[in-house]
Coordinates of C-alpha atoms in Angstrom, one line a residue:
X1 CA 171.2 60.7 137.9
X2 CA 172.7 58.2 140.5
X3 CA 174.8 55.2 138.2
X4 CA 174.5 52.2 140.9
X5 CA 174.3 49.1 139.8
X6 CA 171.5 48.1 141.7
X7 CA 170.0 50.5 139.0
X8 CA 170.1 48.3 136.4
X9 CA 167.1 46.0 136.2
X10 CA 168.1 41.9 136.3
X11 CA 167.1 40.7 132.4
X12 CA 165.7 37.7 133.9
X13 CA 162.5 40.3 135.6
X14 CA 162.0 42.4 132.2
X15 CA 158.9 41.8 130.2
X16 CA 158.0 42.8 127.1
X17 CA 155.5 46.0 127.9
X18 CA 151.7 45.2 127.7
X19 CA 148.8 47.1 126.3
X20 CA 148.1 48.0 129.8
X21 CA 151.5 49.2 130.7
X22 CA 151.6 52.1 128.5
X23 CA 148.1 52.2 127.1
X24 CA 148.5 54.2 123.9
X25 CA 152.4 53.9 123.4
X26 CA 151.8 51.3 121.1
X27 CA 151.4 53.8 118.2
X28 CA 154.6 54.9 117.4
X29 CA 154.2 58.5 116.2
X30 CA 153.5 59.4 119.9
X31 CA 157.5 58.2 120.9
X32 CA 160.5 60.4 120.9
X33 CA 164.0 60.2 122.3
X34 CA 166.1 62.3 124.3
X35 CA 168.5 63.0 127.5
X36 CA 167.9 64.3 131.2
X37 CA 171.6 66.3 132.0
X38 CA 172.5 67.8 135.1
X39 CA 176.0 69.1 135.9
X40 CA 177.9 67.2 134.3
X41 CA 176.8 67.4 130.9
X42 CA 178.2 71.0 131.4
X43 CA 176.2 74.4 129.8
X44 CA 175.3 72.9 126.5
X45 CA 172.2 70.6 126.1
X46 CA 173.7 67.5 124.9
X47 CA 172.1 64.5 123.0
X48 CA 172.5 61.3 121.6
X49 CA 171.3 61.8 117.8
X50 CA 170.4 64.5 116.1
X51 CA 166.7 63.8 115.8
X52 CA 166.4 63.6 119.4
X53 CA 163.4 65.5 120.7
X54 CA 163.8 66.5 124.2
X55 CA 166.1 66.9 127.3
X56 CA 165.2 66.9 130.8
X57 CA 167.5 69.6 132.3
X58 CA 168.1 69.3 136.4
X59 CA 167.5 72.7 138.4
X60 CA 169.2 71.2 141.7
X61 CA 167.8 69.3 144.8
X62 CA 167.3 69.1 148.2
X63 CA 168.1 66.5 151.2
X64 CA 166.2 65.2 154.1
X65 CA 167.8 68.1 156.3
X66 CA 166.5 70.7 154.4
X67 CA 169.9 71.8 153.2
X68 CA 169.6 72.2 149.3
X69 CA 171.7 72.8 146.1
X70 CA 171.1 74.8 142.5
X71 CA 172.7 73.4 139.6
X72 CA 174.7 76.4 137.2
X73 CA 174.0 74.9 134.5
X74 CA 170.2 74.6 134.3
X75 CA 169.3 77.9 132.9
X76 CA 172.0 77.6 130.0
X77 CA 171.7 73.7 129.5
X78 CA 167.5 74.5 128.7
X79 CA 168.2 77.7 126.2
X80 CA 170.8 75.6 124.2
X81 CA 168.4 73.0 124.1
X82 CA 165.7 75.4 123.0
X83 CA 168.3 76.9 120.2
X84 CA 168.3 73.1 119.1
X85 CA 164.8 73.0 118.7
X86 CA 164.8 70.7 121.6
X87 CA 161.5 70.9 123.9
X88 CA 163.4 71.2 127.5
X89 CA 162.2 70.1 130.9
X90 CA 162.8 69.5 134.0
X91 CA 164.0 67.6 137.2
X92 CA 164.6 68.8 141.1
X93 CA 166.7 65.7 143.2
X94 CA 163.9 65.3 146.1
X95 CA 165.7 63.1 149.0
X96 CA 163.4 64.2 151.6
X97 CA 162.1 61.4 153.0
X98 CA 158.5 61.4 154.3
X99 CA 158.7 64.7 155.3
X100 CA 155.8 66.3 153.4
X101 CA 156.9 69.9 154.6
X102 CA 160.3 69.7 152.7
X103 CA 158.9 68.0 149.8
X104 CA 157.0 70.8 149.1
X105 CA 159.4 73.5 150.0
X106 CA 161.9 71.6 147.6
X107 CA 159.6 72.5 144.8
X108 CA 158.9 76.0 145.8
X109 CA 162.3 76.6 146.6
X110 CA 163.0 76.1 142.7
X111 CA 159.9 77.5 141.4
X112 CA 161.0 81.3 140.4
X113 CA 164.2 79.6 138.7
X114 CA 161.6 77.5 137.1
X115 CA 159.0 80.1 136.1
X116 CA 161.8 82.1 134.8
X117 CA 163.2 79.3 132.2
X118 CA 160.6 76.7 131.1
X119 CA 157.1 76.9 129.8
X120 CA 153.9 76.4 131.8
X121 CA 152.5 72.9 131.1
X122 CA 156.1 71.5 130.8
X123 CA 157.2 68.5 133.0
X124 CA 158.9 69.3 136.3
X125 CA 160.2 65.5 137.8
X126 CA 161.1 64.6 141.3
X127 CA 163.9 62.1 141.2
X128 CA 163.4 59.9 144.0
X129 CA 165.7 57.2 144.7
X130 CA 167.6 57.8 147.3
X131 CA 167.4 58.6 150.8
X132 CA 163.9 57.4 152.0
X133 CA 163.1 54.8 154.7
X134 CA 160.5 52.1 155.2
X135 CA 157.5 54.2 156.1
X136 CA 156.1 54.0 152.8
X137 CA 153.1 55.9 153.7
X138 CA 154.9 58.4 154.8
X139 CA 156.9 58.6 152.0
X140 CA 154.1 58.5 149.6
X141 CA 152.2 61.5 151.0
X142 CA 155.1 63.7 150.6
X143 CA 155.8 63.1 147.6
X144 CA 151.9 63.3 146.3
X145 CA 151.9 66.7 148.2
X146 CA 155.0 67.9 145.9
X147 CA 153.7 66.4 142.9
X148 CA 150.4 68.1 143.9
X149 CA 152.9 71.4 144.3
X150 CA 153.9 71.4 140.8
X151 CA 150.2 70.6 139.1
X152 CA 149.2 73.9 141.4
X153 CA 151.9 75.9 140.2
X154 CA 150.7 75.3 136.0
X155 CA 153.4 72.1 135.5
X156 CA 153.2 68.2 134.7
X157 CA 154.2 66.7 137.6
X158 CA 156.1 63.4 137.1
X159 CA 157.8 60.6 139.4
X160 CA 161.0 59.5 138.9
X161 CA 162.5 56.0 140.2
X162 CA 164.2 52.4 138.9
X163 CA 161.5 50.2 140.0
X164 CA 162.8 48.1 142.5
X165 CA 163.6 51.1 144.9
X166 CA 159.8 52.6 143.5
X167 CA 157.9 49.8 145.0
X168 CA 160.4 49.2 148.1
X169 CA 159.2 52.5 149.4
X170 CA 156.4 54.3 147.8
X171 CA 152.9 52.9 147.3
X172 CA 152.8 53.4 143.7
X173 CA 149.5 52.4 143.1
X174 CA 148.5 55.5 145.1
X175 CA 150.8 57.6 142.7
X176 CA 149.6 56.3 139.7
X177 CA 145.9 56.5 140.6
X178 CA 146.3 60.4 141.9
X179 CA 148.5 60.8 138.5
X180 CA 147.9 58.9 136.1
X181 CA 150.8 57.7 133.3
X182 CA 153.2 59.9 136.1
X183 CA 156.0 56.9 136.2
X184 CA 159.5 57.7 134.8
X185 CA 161.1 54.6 135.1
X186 CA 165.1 53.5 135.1
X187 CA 166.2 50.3 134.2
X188 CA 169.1 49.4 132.1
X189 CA 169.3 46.4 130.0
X190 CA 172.6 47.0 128.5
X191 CA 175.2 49.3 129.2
X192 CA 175.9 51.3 126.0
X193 CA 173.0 54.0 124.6
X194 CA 171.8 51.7 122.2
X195 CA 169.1 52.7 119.5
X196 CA 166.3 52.4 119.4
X197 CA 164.9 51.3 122.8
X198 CA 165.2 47.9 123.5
X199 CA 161.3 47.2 124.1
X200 CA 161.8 43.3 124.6
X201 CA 163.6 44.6 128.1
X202 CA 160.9 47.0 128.9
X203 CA 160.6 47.2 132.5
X204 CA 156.5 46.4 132.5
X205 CA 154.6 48.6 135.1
X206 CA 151.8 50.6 135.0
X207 CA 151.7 54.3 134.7
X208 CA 154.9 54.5 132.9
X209 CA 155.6 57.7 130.8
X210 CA 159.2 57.6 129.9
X211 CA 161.5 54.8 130.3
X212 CA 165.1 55.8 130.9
X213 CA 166.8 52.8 129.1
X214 CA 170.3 53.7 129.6
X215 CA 173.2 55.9 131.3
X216 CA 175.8 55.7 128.4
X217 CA 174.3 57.3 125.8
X218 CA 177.2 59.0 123.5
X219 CA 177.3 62.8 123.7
X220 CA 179.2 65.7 122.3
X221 CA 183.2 64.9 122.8
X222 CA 181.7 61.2 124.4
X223 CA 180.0 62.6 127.1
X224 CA 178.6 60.0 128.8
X225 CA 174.1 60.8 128.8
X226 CA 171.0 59.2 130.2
X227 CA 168.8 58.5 127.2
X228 CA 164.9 58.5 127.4
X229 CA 162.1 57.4 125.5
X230 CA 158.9 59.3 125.9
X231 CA 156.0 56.3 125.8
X232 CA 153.0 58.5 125.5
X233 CA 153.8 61.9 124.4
X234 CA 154.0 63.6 127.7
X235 CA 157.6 65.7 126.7
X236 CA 154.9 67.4 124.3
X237 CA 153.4 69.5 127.1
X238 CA 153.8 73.0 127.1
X239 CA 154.9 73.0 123.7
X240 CA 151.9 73.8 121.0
X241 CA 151.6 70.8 118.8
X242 CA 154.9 69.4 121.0
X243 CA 156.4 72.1 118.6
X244 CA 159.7 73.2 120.2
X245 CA 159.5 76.2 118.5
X246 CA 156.4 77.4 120.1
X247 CA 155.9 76.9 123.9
X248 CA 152.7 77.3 125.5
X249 CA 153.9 80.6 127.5
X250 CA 157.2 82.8 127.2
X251 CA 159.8 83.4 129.8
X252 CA 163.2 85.4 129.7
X253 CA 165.2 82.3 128.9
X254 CA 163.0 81.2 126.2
X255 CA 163.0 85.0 124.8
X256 CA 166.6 85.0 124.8
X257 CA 166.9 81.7 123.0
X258 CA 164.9 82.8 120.7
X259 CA 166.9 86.1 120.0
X260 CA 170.0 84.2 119.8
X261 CA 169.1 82.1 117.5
X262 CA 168.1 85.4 115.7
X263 CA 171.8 86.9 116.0
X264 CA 173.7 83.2 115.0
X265 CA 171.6 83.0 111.7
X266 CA 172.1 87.0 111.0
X267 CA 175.5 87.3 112.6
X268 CA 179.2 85.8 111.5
X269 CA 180.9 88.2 114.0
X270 CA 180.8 89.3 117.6
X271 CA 182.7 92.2 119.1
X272 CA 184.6 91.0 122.8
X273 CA 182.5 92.9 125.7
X274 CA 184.5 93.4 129.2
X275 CA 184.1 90.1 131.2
X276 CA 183.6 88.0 128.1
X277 CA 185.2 84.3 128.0
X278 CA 185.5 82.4 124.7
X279 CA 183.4 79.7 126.5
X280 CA 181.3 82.4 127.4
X281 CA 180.4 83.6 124.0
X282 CA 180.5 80.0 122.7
X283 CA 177.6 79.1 125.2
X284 CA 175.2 82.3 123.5
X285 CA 175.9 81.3 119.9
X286 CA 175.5 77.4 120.9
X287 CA 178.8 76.1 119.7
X288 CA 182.3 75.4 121.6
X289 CA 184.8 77.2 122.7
X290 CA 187.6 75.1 120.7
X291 CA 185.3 75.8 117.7
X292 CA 185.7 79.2 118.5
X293 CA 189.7 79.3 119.1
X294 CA 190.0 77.4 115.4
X295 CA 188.0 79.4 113.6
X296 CA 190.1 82.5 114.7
X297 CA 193.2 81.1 115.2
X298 CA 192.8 81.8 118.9
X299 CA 195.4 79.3 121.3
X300 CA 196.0 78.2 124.4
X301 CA 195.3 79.6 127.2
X302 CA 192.3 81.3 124.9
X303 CA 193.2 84.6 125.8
X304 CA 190.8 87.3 124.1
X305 CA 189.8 91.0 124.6
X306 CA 187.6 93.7 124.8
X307 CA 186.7 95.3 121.1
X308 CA 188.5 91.7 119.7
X309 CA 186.4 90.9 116.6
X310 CA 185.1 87.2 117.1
X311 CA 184.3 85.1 113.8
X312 CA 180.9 83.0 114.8
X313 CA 180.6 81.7 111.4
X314 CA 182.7 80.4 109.1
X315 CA 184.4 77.7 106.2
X316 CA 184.0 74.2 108.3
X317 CA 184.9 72.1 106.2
X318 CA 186.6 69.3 106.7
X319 CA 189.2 66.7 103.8
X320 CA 186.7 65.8 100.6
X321 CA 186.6 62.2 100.7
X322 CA 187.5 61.9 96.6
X323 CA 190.4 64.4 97.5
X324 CA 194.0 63.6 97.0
X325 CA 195.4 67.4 97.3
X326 CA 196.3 68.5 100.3
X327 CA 193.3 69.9 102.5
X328 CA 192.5 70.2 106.5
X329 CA 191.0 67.6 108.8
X330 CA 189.7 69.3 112.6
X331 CA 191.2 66.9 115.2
X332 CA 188.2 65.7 117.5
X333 CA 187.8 64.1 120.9
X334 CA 189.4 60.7 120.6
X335 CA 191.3 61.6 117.9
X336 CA 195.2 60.2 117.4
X337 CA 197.3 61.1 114.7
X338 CA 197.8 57.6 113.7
X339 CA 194.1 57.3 113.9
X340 CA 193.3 60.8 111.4
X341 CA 196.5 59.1 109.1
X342 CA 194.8 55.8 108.6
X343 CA 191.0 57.7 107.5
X344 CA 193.5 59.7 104.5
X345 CA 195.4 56.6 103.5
X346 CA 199.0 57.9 104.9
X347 CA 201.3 57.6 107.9
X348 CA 201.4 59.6 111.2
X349 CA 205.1 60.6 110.4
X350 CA 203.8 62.2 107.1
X351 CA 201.2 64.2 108.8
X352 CA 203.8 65.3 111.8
X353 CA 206.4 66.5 109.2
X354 CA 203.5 68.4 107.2
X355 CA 201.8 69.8 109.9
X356 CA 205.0 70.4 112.3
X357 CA 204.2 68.1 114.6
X358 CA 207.4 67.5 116.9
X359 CA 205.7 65.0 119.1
X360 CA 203.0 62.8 117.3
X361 CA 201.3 62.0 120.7
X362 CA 200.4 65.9 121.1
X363 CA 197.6 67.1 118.5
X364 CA 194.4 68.8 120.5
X365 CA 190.9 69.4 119.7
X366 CA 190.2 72.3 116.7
X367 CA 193.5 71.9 115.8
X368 CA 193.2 72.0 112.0
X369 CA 195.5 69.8 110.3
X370 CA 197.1 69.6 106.8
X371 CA 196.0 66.0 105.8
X372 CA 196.7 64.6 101.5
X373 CA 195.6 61.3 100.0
X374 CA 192.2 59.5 99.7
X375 CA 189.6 58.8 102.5
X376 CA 188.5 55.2 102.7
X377 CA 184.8 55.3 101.1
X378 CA 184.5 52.2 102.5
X379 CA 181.4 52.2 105.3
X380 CA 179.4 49.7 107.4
X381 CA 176.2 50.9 108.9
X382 CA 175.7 49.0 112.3
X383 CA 172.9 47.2 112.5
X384 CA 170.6 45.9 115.7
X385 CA 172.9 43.2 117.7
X386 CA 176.1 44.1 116.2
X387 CA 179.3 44.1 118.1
X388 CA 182.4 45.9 117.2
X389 CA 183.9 42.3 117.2
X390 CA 181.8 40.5 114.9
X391 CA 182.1 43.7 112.8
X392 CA 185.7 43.4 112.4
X393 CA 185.2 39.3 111.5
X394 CA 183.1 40.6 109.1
X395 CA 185.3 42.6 107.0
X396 CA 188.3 41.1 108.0
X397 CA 190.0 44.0 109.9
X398 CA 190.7 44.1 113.5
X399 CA 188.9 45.5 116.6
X400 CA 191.5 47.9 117.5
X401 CA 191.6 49.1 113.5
X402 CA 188.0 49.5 113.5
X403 CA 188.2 51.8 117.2
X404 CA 191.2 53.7 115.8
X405 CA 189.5 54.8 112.4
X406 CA 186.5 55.7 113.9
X407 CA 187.7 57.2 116.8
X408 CA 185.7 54.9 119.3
X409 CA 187.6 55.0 122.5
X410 CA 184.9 52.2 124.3
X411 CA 185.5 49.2 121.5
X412 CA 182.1 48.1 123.9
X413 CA 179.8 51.3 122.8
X414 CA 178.2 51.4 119.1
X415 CA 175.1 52.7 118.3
X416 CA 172.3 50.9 115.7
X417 CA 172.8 53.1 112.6
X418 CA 176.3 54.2 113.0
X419 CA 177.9 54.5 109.8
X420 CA 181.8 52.9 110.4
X421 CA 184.6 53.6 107.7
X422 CA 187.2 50.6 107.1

């Protein structure tokens, strides 16, 4: 969704969320965490920690001209999700102004995508915040007619602003009282994805379902996430029990989730098809193409072909940390050879002559490297309020040690509960 700053609520206007807020959030077995992705969180369904619960996956969106857009990666970004035991949602961009005609065709437009992909019962937002004018009447019928769209086509329909822009154009009241705990609000505190939701910051407003508390949520290879907390259980619907597992109704991309999950736990091979890319086959058996190209010894450019024999599965393992014989280490995003040499207790020259390496700035991700000596058992586990600075005051290291070990290329993003070696 749209990163402007005016996004980001002042501190000096958050409260701390009332009973009347949220009504039953306070219990926390009804919370969960998770992401909205559009495009640029690519085909995979990305999320911040591994016990995250949910994704809201965009479908595309339309503008106050009628002209509108799909996103690619909708379809693929809800099955991974699904193969993650993820419940998956989702969002349509609706900039259409108080033009109740277009609101409405911007969620019928997307509806057989929809209907094809997700569960009844499951959320379908409208992202509004952007592109509407002062007649807040107006604007608040169209979007009530859409919402009222999506309840009639067998989905939870819910709003989505920052709360500023909410109230500077829609009559929210009349939202909330038509549907009631319908308010996805944004509002940003901090910058960095931090965990769990600060709730002294909580944007306090009624009607509030999820609260989208930050854009930099840490992804896969540091992609860059919204992260969302569900206040009242809402990510639950269509889900039996808010069991991923077990949606409320089937559609083809659910089935084929569910088979591919079948043929990753039965299969460790795949035979190349005509037309097949390793990024391809890497999106159907939920992993990545660099995974892929290591495990088969597959380079650059990743050229493969038809009848090829494709390892899915095999040895990951990475150095033993009591290890001091010589084992393998897979480079990662963020990685630096002098970085991989200080976790094993030697020097980047030592790990270019073993390995090869001509040019210690060059090492890429999946590259499997020969790594010997110990790995540092020495941890800290972040805690709320820590900063990577007063980290490295506490153990007496520096900043840019600290990023370099751990592979942190934003000293200014940690998470509560990271575990950093030293």
């Amino acid at each position: 969704m749209l990163k402007e700053n005016i996004k980001r609520l002042a501190l000096g206007i958050l409260a701390f969320v009332s009973a009347i807020s949220i009504g039953v959030a306070s219990a926390d077995n009804v919370r969960s965490y998770g992401t909205d992705l559009s495009k640029y969180q690519g085909n995979t369904a990305q999320f911040v920690r591994n016990d995250d619960e949910f994704t809201i996956a965009q479908v595309g969106g339309m503008y106050e001209d009628g002209s509108s857009y799909t996103q690619s990666t909708y379809t693929n970004q809800v099955k991974s999700a699904l193969m993650q035991n993820k419940r998956a949602h989702t969002y349509i961009w609706l900039q259409t102004g108080n033009n109740s005609y277009l609101a409405k065709k911007a969620v019928n437009t997307f509806l057989p995508t929809i209907n094809s992909t997700v569960p009844k019962g499951s959320i379908i937002a409208l992202d509004c915040e952007a592109g509407y004018g002062n007649d807040i009447n107006g604007n608040t019928n169209a979007v009530l007619d859409a919402m009222t769209t999506v309840k009639n086509a067998g989905y939870t329909p819910v709003f989505y602003s920052y709360q500023g822009y909410a109230h500077a154009h829609f009559d929210m009241n009349r939202i909330i009282a038509t549907y009631p705990n319908s308010f996805w609000i944004a509002g940003y505190p901090y910058r960095n994805g931090i965990y769990p939701a600060p709730m002294e910051y909580f944007p306090s407003d009624n009607g509030v379902c999820i609260w989208q508390f930050s854009d930099h949520g840490s992804g896969a290879n540091s992609v860059a996430l919204d992260y969302d907390i569900d206040l009242l259980g809402i990510t639950k619907n269509g889900y039996k029990n808010g069991n991923a597992n077990k949606p409320v109704t089937t559609t083809p991309v659910i089935q084929e989730a569910k088979e591919d999950k079948k043929v990753i736990n039965d299969t460790k091979t795949y035979t190349v098809k005509s037309g097949d890319t390793l990024s391809s086959i890497a999106t159907r058996f939920n992993t990545t193409y660099q995974d892929l190209a290591r495990l088969n010894n597959i380079a650059s450019p990743y050229v493969i072909y038809p009848n090829q024999v494709i390892k899915i599965k095999g040895d990951n393992t990475v150095a033993n940390n009591t290890s001091n014989s010589a084992t393998t280490y897979v480079v990662k995003s963020g990685d630096t050879l002098s970085g991989i040499a200080n976790k094993f207790g030697t020097s980047y020259q030592s790990l270019a002559s073993l390995n090869g390496i001509s040019n210690p700035n060059y090492i890429y991700v999946g590259e499997r490297l020969k790594v010997k000596g110990y790995v540092s058992t020495r941890a800290y586990k972040v805690t709320y309020g820590d900063t990577l600075s007063g980290i490295s005051n506490k153990l007496g290291v520096s900043v840019s040690y600290l990023a370099q070990k751990n592979g942190i290329n934003n000293a200014n993003l940690i998470f509560v509960g990271e575990t950093l070696n030293y």
